[in-house]
mmCIF file of C-alpha atoms in Angstrom:
data_model
loop_
_atom_site.group_PDB
_atom_site.id
_atom_site.type_symbol
_atom_site.label_atom_id
_atom_site.label_comp_id
_atom_site.label_asym_id
_atom_site.label_seq_id
_atom_site.Cartn_x
_atom_site.Cartn_y
_atom_site.Cartn_z
ATOM 1 C CA UNK A 1 -19.734 -15.357 30.801
ATOM 2 C CA UNK A 2 -21.784 -12.433 29.525
ATOM 3 C CA UNK A 3 -22.649 -12.394 25.857
ATOM 4 C CA UNK A 4 -23.526 -9.175 24.094
ATOM 5 C CA UNK A 5 -24.618 -8.207 20.622
ATOM 6 C CA UNK A 6 -22.507 -6.263 18.120
ATOM 7 C CA UNK A 7 -23.577 -2.643 17.673
ATOM 8 C CA UNK A 8 -23.997 -1.003 14.278
ATOM 9 C CA UNK A 9 -20.973 1.165 15.061
ATOM 10 C CA UNK A 10 -18.833 -1.880 15.787
ATOM 11 C CA UNK A 11 -19.943 -3.572 12.568
ATOM 12 C CA UNK A 12 -19.047 -0.441 10.604
ATOM 13 C CA UNK A 13 -15.641 -0.256 12.294
ATOM 14 C CA UNK A 14 -14.963 -3.934 11.651
ATOM 15 C CA UNK A 15 -15.828 -3.671 7.961
ATOM 16 C CA UNK A 16 -13.428 -0.760 7.505
ATOM 17 C CA UNK A 17 -10.687 -1.964 9.869
ATOM 18 C CA UNK A 18 -8.214 -2.528 7.019
ATOM 19 C CA UNK A 19 -8.984 0.728 5.210
ATOM 20 C CA UNK A 20 -6.674 3.722 5.285
ATOM 21 C CA UNK A 21 -8.142 6.265 7.753
ATOM 22 C CA UNK A 22 -9.836 8.953 5.666
ATOM 23 C CA UNK A 23 -12.454 11.586 6.363
ATOM 24 C CA UNK A 24 -15.809 11.278 4.609
ATOM 25 C CA UNK A 25 -15.107 14.458 2.625
ATOM 26 C CA UNK A 26 -11.605 13.384 1.529
ATOM 27 C CA UNK A 27 -12.348 13.686 -2.200
ATOM 28 C CA UNK A 28 -14.656 16.687 -2.309
ATOM 29 C CA UNK A 29 -11.664 18.915 -3.077
ATOM 30 C CA UNK A 30 -10.069 18.672 -6.535
ATOM 31 C CA UNK A 31 -6.371 17.938 -6.984
ATOM 32 C CA UNK A 32 -5.435 21.463 -8.069
ATOM 33 C CA UNK A 33 -6.953 22.959 -4.914
ATOM 34 C CA UNK A 34 -5.212 20.344 -2.772
ATOM 35 C CA UNK A 35 -1.862 21.151 -4.366
ATOM 36 C CA UNK A 36 -2.378 24.876 -3.902
ATOM 37 C CA UNK A 37 -3.163 24.460 -0.202
ATOM 38 C CA UNK A 38 -0.363 21.950 0.439
ATOM 39 C CA UNK A 39 2.143 24.280 -1.233
ATOM 40 C CA UNK A 40 0.975 27.128 0.993
ATOM 41 C CA UNK A 41 1.293 25.061 4.152
ATOM 42 C CA UNK A 42 4.645 23.555 3.186
ATOM 43 C CA UNK A 43 5.984 27.013 2.437
ATOM 44 C CA UNK A 44 5.025 27.909 6.002
ATOM 45 C CA UNK A 45 6.914 24.886 7.339
ATOM 46 C CA UNK A 46 10.020 25.877 5.403
ATOM 47 C CA UNK A 47 9.767 29.439 6.688
ATOM 48 C CA UNK A 48 9.479 28.221 10.283
ATOM 49 C CA UNK A 49 12.605 26.133 9.703
ATOM 50 C CA UNK A 50 14.407 29.304 8.616
ATOM 51 C CA UNK A 51 14.822 28.434 4.928
ATOM 52 C CA UNK A 52 15.367 31.278 2.467
ATOM 53 C CA UNK A 53 12.540 30.884 -0.039
ATOM 54 C CA UNK A 54 14.015 33.600 -2.244
ATOM 55 C CA UNK A 55 16.869 31.238 -3.106
ATOM 56 C CA UNK A 56 16.575 29.839 -6.643
ATOM 57 C CA UNK A 57 16.985 26.275 -5.389
ATOM 58 C CA UNK A 58 14.160 26.582 -2.832
ATOM 59 C CA UNK A 59 11.566 28.965 -4.233
ATOM 60 C CA UNK A 60 9.610 26.297 -6.130
ATOM 61 C CA UNK A 61 10.041 23.536 -3.528
ATOM 62 C CA UNK A 62 6.569 23.995 -1.960
ATOM 63 C CA UNK A 63 4.926 23.494 -5.370
ATOM 64 C CA UNK A 64 7.118 20.490 -6.138
ATOM 65 C CA UNK A 65 6.301 18.866 -2.808
ATOM 66 C CA UNK A 66 2.585 19.508 -3.263
ATOM 67 C CA UNK A 67 2.557 17.939 -6.726
ATOM 68 C CA UNK A 68 4.590 14.979 -5.483
ATOM 69 C CA UNK A 69 2.164 14.371 -2.606
ATOM 70 C CA UNK A 70 -1.032 14.548 -4.648
ATOM 71 C CA UNK A 71 0.029 13.133 -8.015
ATOM 72 C CA UNK A 72 2.712 10.634 -7.012
ATOM 73 C CA UNK A 73 3.574 9.260 -3.583
ATOM 74 C CA UNK A 74 0.068 9.641 -2.089
ATOM 75 C CA UNK A 75 -1.935 9.112 -5.281
ATOM 76 C CA UNK A 76 -3.149 5.759 -3.925
ATOM 77 C CA UNK A 77 -5.417 7.605 -1.509
ATOM 78 C CA UNK A 78 -7.753 8.432 -4.384
ATOM 79 C CA UNK A 79 -9.935 5.476 -5.450
ATOM 80 C CA UNK A 80 -10.127 7.021 -8.926
ATOM 81 C CA UNK A 81 -6.546 5.774 -9.367
ATOM 82 C CA UNK A 82 -7.404 2.178 -8.464
ATOM 83 C CA UNK A 83 -6.081 -0.160 -11.200
ATOM 84 C CA UNK A 84 -8.635 -2.124 -13.157
ATOM 85 C CA UNK A 85 -7.716 -5.830 -13.252
ATOM 86 C CA UNK A 86 -7.184 -7.439 -16.635
ATOM 87 C CA UNK A 87 -8.354 -11.043 -16.356
ATOM 88 C CA UNK A 88 -7.837 -13.787 -18.912
ATOM 89 C CA UNK A 89 -9.307 -17.237 -19.283
ATOM 90 C CA UNK A 90 -7.089 -20.111 -18.240
ATOM 91 C CA UNK A 91 -7.273 -22.475 -21.238
ATOM 92 C CA UNK A 92 -4.212 -24.408 -20.044
ATOM 93 C CA UNK A 93 -6.102 -25.364 -16.853
ATOM 94 C CA UNK A 94 -3.064 -24.263 -14.875
ATOM 95 C CA UNK A 95 -4.070 -24.920 -11.277
ATOM 96 C CA UNK A 96 -0.783 -24.490 -9.417
ATOM 97 C CA UNK A 97 0.282 -21.345 -7.630
ATOM 98 C CA UNK A 98 1.598 -18.366 -9.575
ATOM 99 C CA UNK A 99 4.239 -16.360 -7.735
ATOM 100 C CA UNK A 100 5.603 -12.916 -8.545
ATOM 101 C CA UNK A 101 8.645 -12.058 -6.498
ATOM 102 C CA UNK A 102 10.505 -8.867 -5.673
ATOM 103 C CA UNK A 103 7.815 -6.331 -6.581
ATOM 104 C CA UNK A 104 9.146 -2.914 -5.593
ATOM 105 C CA UNK A 105 7.432 -1.321 -2.605
ATOM 106 C CA UNK A 106 7.781 2.404 -2.028
ATOM 107 C CA UNK A 107 5.453 3.757 0.604
ATOM 108 C CA UNK A 108 5.544 6.278 3.453
ATOM 109 C CA UNK A 109 5.161 5.707 7.170
ATOM 110 C CA UNK A 110 2.007 7.449 8.365
ATOM 111 C CA UNK A 111 3.610 8.185 11.750
ATOM 112 C CA UNK A 112 6.533 10.257 10.456
ATOM 113 C CA UNK A 113 5.910 10.649 6.675
ATOM 114 C CA UNK A 114 9.262 9.123 5.731
ATOM 115 C CA UNK A 115 9.790 6.271 3.241
ATOM 116 C CA UNK A 116 9.120 2.571 3.633
ATOM 117 C CA UNK A 117 11.137 0.821 0.920
ATOM 118 C CA UNK A 118 11.271 -2.888 0.173
ATOM 119 C CA UNK A 119 9.962 -5.810 -1.822
ATOM 120 C CA UNK A 120 6.632 -7.628 -1.985
ATOM 121 C CA UNK A 121 6.148 -11.266 -2.959
ATOM 122 C CA UNK A 122 2.628 -12.218 -4.014
ATOM 123 C CA UNK A 123 1.049 -15.501 -5.050
ATOM 124 C CA UNK A 124 -2.333 -16.873 -6.004
ATOM 125 C CA UNK A 125 -3.946 -20.076 -7.183
ATOM 126 C CA UNK A 126 -6.294 -19.586 -10.146
ATOM 127 C CA UNK A 127 -9.967 -20.388 -9.795
ATOM 128 C CA UNK A 128 -10.371 -20.383 -13.570
ATOM 129 C CA UNK A 129 -8.948 -17.006 -14.556
ATOM 130 C CA UNK A 130 -5.514 -15.412 -14.485
ATOM 131 C CA UNK A 131 -4.566 -11.760 -14.076
ATOM 132 C CA UNK A 132 -2.186 -9.751 -16.252
ATOM 133 C CA UNK A 133 1.184 -9.849 -14.507
ATOM 134 C CA UNK A 134 1.683 -6.079 -14.574
ATOM 135 C CA UNK A 135 -1.571 -5.693 -12.643
ATOM 136 C CA UNK A 136 0.004 -7.471 -9.678
ATOM 137 C CA UNK A 137 2.669 -4.756 -9.637
ATOM 138 C CA UNK A 138 0.046 -2.035 -10.050
ATOM 139 C CA UNK A 139 -2.006 -3.349 -7.127
ATOM 140 C CA UNK A 140 1.080 -3.307 -4.895
ATOM 141 C CA UNK A 141 1.941 0.183 -6.117
ATOM 142 C CA UNK A 142 -1.589 1.535 -5.635
ATOM 143 C CA UNK A 143 -1.856 0.278 -2.066
ATOM 144 C CA UNK A 144 1.661 1.536 -1.293
ATOM 145 C CA UNK A 145 1.115 5.081 -2.549
ATOM 146 C CA UNK A 146 -0.490 6.420 0.599
ATOM 147 C CA UNK A 147 0.584 6.979 4.208
ATOM 148 C CA UNK A 148 0.818 3.443 5.579
ATOM 149 C CA UNK A 149 1.719 1.003 8.280
ATOM 150 C CA UNK A 150 3.227 -2.174 6.862
ATOM 151 C CA UNK A 151 0.746 -4.543 8.488
ATOM 152 C CA UNK A 152 -2.200 -2.738 6.921
ATOM 153 C CA UNK A 153 -0.439 -2.468 3.566
ATOM 154 C CA UNK A 154 0.089 -6.239 3.488
ATOM 155 C CA UNK A 155 -3.582 -6.922 4.216
ATOM 156 C CA UNK A 156 -4.802 -4.309 1.738
ATOM 157 C CA UNK A 157 -2.794 -5.899 -1.071
ATOM 158 C CA UNK A 158 -4.131 -9.352 -0.180
ATOM 159 C CA UNK A 159 -7.729 -8.116 -0.004
ATOM 160 C CA UNK A 160 -7.442 -6.318 -3.344
ATOM 161 C CA UNK A 161 -5.967 -9.431 -4.964
ATOM 162 C CA UNK A 162 -8.833 -11.537 -3.622
ATOM 163 C CA UNK A 163 -11.351 -9.021 -4.952
ATOM 164 C CA UNK A 164 -9.708 -8.839 -8.374
ATOM 165 C CA UNK A 165 -9.199 -12.583 -8.785
ATOM 166 C CA UNK A 166 -12.424 -13.797 -7.190
ATOM 167 C CA UNK A 167 -10.549 -16.253 -4.986
ATOM 168 C CA UNK A 168 -9.362 -16.431 -1.385
ATOM 169 C CA UNK A 169 -6.248 -18.377 -2.406
ATOM 170 C CA UNK A 170 -3.697 -15.562 -2.197
ATOM 171 C CA UNK A 171 -0.565 -14.829 -0.185
ATOM 172 C CA UNK A 172 1.467 -11.663 0.337
ATOM 173 C CA UNK A 173 4.818 -11.129 2.045
ATOM 174 C CA UNK A 174 6.500 -7.732 2.387
ATOM 175 C CA UNK A 175 10.106 -7.246 3.502
ATOM 176 C CA UNK A 176 10.797 -3.543 3.944
ATOM 177 C CA UNK A 177 13.224 -1.020 5.351
ATOM 178 C CA UNK A 178 11.678 1.780 7.430
ATOM 179 C CA UNK A 179 13.387 5.164 7.309
ATOM 180 C CA UNK A 180 11.652 6.143 10.544
ATOM 181 C CA UNK A 181 13.927 3.526 12.130
ATOM 182 C CA UNK A 182 17.103 4.306 10.159
ATOM 183 C CA UNK A 183 16.971 8.106 9.927
ATOM 184 C CA UNK A 184 15.679 8.974 13.404
ATOM 185 C CA UNK A 185 15.226 7.472 16.841
ATOM 186 C CA UNK A 186 17.325 4.321 17.130
ATOM 187 C CA UNK A 187 19.015 5.032 13.740
ATOM 188 C CA UNK A 188 19.335 1.349 12.876
ATOM 189 C CA UNK A 189 20.058 1.132 9.158
ATOM 190 C CA UNK A 190 20.426 -2.644 8.994
ATOM 191 C CA UNK A 191 17.035 -3.943 10.102
ATOM 192 C CA UNK A 192 14.015 -4.763 7.942
ATOM 193 C CA UNK A 193 10.422 -5.592 8.806
ATOM 194 C CA UNK A 194 8.676 -8.706 7.493
ATOM 195 C CA UNK A 195 4.886 -9.037 7.325
ATOM 196 C CA UNK A 196 2.741 -11.754 5.778
ATOM 197 C CA UNK A 197 -0.892 -12.435 4.937
ATOM 198 C CA UNK A 198 -1.976 -15.981 4.021
ATOM 199 C CA UNK A 199 -5.498 -16.718 2.824
ATOM 200 C CA UNK A 200 -7.437 -19.735 1.557
ATOM 201 C CA UNK A 201 -5.217 -22.650 0.561
ATOM 202 C CA UNK A 202 -2.127 -20.757 1.722
ATOM 203 C CA UNK A 203 -3.216 -21.354 5.314
ATOM 204 C CA UNK A 204 -2.287 -25.001 4.732
ATOM 205 C CA UNK A 205 1.279 -25.689 5.870
ATOM 206 C CA UNK A 206 2.243 -27.537 2.673
ATOM 207 C CA UNK A 207 1.030 -24.746 0.361
ATOM 208 C CA UNK A 208 2.556 -22.036 2.561
ATOM 209 C CA UNK A 209 5.911 -23.818 2.636
ATOM 210 C CA UNK A 210 5.886 -24.199 -1.156
ATOM 211 C CA UNK A 211 5.360 -20.451 -1.492
ATOM 212 C CA UNK A 212 8.155 -19.718 0.974
ATOM 213 C CA UNK A 213 10.471 -22.042 -0.932
ATOM 214 C CA UNK A 214 9.755 -20.229 -4.207
ATOM 215 C CA UNK A 215 10.605 -16.826 -2.742
ATOM 216 C CA UNK A 216 13.734 -18.148 -1.016
ATOM 217 C CA UNK A 217 12.577 -17.802 2.592
#
């Protein structure tokens, strides 16, 4: 068997393997300029499709789409929007898992730019601090608001939870409906996709099964 060293390029790729693919200059342009350019390009798409942009219902659609992309459904691309965790001491010495179920997931498939809609279940075991519950929702939302694949989204949420909480003892499950499956191609409206990331103590079968019991799986 031949052994070989890891190149600098491979180390760089490995360290960013779970990151959303972005160019190095992704944030050199301000939001207003991005919206102006997106509106221009989307107007062109609508014109190619044969839409009448003089119609009252359509004339402002390019601007609306541009604002929606930058300020709303893809706002998680910008690290400036990353939620700051609010941590509290754990005076009760609560050392069991905390589970938040049914966190709304609304993302977009990066292959077709159509919605991924579902629920996330997250859990962690405190290492001495606890996080404000709404921040769990905000972390899920932040990671979701970008073009995604569900596997990466699941890992990004888990990694961000570990970073915020200072512990590896986290678990994430996402159960989602993909509109790229229901609205095109096979047009299967009944299927969902399930992904999971278990870290730390959640790799133990007993802890994992307890989590699954709590979320009803």
